[in-house]
mmCIF file of C-alpha atoms in Angstrom:
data_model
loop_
_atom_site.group_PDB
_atom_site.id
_atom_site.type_symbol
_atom_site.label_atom_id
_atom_site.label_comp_id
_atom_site.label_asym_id
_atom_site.label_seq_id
_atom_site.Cartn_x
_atom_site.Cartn_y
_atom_site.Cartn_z
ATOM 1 C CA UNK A 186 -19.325 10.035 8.295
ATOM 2 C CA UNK A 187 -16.092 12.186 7.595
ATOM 3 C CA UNK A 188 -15.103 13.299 4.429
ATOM 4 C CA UNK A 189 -11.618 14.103 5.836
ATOM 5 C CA UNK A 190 -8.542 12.149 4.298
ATOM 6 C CA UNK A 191 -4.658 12.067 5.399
ATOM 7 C CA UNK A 192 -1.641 10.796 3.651
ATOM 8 C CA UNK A 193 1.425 9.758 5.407
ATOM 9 C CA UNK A 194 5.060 7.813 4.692
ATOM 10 C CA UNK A 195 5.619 4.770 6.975
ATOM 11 C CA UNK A 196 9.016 3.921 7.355
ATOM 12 C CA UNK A 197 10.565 1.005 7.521
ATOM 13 C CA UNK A 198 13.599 -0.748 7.765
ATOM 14 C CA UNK A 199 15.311 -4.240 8.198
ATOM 15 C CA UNK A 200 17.426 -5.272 11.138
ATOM 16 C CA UNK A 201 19.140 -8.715 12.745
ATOM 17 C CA UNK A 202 15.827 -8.134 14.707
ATOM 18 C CA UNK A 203 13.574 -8.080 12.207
ATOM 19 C CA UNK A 204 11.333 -5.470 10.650
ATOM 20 C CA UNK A 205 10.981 -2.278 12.012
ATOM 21 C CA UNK A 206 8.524 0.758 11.416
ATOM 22 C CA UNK A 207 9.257 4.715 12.352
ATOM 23 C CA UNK A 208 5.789 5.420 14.140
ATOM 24 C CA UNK A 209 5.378 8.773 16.041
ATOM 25 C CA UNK A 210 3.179 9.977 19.164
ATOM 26 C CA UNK A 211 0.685 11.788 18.371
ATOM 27 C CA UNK A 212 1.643 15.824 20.270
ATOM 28 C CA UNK A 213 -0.796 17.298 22.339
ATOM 29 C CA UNK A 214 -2.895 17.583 25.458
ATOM 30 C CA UNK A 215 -4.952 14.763 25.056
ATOM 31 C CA UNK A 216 -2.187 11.708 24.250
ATOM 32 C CA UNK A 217 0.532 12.865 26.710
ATOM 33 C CA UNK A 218 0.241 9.774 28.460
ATOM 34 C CA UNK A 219 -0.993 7.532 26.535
ATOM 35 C CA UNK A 220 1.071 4.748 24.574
ATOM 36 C CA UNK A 221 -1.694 2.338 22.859
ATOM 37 C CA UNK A 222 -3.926 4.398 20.662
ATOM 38 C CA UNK A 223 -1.537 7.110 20.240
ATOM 39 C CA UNK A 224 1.342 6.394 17.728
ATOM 40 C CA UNK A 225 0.357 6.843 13.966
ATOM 41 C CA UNK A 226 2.110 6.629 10.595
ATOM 42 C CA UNK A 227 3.470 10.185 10.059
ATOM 43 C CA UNK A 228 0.958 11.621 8.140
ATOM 44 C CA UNK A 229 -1.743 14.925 8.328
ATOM 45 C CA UNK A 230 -4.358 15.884 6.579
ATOM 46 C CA UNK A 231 -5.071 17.249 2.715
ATOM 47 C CA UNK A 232 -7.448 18.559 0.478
ATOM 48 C CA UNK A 233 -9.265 16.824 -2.403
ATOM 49 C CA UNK A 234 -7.366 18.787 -5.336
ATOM 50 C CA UNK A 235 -3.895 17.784 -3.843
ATOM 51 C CA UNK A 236 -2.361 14.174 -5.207
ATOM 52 C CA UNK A 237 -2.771 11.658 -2.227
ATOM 53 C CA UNK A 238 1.093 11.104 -2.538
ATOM 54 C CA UNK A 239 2.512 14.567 -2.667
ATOM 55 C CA UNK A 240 0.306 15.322 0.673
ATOM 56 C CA UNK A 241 1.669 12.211 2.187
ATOM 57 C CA UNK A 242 5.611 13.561 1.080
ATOM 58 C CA UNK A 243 4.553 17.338 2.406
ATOM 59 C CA UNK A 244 2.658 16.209 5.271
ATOM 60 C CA UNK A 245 5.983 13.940 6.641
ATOM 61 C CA UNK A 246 8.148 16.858 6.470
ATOM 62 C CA UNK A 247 6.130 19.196 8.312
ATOM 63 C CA UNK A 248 5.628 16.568 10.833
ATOM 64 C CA UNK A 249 9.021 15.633 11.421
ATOM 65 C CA UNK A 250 10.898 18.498 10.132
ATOM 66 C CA UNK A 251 12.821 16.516 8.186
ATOM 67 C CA UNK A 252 12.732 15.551 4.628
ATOM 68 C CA UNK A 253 10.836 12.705 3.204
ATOM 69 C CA UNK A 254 13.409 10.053 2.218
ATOM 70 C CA UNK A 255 13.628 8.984 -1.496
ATOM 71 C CA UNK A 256 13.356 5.726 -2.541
ATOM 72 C CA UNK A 257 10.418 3.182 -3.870
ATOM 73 C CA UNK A 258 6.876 3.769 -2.092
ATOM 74 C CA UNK A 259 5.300 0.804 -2.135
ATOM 75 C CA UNK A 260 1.402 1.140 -1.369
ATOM 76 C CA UNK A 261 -0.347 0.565 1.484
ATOM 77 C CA UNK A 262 -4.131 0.947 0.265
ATOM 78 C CA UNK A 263 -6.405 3.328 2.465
ATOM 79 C CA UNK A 264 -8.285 2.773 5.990
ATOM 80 C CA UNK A 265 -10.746 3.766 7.594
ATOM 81 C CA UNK A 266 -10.547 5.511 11.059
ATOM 82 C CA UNK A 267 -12.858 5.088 14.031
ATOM 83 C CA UNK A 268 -13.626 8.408 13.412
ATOM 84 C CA UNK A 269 -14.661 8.271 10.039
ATOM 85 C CA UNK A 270 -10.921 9.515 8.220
ATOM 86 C CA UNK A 271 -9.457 8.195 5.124
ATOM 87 C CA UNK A 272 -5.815 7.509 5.801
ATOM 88 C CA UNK A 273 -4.006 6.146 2.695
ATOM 89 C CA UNK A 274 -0.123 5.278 3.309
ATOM 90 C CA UNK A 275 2.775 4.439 1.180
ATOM 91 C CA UNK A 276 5.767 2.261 2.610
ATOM 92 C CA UNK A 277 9.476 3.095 2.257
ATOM 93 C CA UNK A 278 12.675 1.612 3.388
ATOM 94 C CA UNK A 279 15.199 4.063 5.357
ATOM 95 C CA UNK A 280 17.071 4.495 8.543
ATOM 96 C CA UNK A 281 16.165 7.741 10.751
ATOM 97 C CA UNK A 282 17.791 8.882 13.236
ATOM 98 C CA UNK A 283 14.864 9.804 15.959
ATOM 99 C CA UNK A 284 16.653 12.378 17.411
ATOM 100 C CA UNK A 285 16.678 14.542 14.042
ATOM 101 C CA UNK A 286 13.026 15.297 14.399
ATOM 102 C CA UNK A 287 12.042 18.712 14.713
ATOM 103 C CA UNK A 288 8.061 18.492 14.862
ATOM 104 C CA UNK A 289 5.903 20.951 13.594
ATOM 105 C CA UNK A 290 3.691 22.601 15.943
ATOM 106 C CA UNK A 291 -0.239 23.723 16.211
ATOM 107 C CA UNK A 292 -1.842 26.241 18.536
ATOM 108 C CA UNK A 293 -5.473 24.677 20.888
ATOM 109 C CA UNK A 294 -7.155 26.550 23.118
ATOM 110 C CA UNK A 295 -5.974 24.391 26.309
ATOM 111 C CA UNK A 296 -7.459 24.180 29.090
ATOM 112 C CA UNK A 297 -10.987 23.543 27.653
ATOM 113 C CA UNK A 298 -13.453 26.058 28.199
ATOM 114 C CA UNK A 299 -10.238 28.706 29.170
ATOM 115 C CA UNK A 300 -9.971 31.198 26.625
ATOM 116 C CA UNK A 301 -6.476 30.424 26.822
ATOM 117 C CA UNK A 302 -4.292 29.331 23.662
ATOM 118 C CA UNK A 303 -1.230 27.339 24.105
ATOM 119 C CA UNK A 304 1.553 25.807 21.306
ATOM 120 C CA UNK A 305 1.749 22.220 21.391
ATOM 121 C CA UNK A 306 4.249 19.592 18.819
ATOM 122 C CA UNK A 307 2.488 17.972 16.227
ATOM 123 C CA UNK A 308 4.083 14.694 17.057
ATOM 124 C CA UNK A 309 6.300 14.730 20.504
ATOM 125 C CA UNK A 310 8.452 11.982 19.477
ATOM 126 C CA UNK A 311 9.107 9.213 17.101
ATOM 127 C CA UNK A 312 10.462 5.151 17.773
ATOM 128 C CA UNK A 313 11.535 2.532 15.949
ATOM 129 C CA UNK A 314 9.200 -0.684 16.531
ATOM 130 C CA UNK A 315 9.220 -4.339 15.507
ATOM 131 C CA UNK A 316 5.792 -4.877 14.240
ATOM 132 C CA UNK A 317 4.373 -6.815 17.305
ATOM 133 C CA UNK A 318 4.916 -3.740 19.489
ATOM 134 C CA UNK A 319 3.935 -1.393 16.629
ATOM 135 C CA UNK A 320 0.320 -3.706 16.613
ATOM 136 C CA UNK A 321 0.064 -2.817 20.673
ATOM 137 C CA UNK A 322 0.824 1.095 20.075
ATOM 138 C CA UNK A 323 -0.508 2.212 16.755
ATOM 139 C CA UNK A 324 -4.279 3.887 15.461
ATOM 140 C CA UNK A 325 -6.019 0.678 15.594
ATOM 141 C CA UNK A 326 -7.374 0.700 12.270
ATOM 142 C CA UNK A 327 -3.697 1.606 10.948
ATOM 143 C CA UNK A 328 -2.408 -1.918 12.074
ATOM 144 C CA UNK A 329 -3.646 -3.034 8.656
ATOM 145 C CA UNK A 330 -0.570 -1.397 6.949
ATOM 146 C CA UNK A 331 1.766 -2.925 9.137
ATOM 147 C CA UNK A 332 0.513 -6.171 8.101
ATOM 148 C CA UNK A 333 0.036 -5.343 4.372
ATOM 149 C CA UNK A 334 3.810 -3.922 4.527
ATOM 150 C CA UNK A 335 4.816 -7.289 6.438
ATOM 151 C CA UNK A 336 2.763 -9.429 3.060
ATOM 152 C CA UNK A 337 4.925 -7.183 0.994
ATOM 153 C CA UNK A 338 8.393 -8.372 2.541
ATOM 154 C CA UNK A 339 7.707 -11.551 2.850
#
């Protein structure tokens, strides 16, 4: 079992469609092409002496590269990952523009095995989904805050 935990801001926002969530592809290697399994709630990773929601606020803007929005965070709760993470999440309602991400980056030795280091985006892009779709594409386990944010806007 992992002791690791993450904190991210899921986005959301109201349209003539419906409800809509900001989730972005996870960068790297290994999700390139893959679309179920591979978009998350903005979020990363943080140590036990750092408040959940600060990490979640510091963790969206080095993601994105843009600045967490203001506005009330209404709480997700925590899940567990397949792979043993913590990811707790906090909701808020605002309108970003996709195209004004500028990720944040991370170095991997890529190929495997190569000795060879290469730069790769933390996230490679972000989308607006209604929350069927977002169900099909997300972190399996993280489909429980789409449906705890749809309980919440009921």
């Amino acid at each position: 079992m992992s002791g690791r935990r993450s904190a991210g801001l899921l986005l959301f926002r109201h349209t003539d469609d419906g409800l809509e969530v900001l989730l972005a592809h996870m960068g790297g290697p290994f999700f390139a092409r893959k679309d179920a399994g591979a978009w998350t709630v903005p979020k990363g990773e943080y140590e036990s002496d750092e408040p959940a929601w600060e990490a979640a606020r510091r963790e969206f803007r080095e993601e994105l590269g843009v600045a967490p929005p203001d506005g009330e965070a209404i709480p997700l709760g925590e899940v567990r990952q397949a792979n043993g993470k913590i990811v707790t999440a906090w909701a808020v309602e605002a309108d970003l523009d996709p195209v004004s991400i500028e990720p944040g980056t991370f170095v991997m030795e890529w190929p495997p095995r190569s000795g060879r280091t290469q730069e790769f985006p933390e996230v490679d892009r972000v989308a607006w989904y209604g929350l069927d779709r977002a169900r099909e594409v997300i972190v399996k386990a993280q489909a429980a805050f789409l449906d705890r944010l749809a309980e919440h806007s009921d």
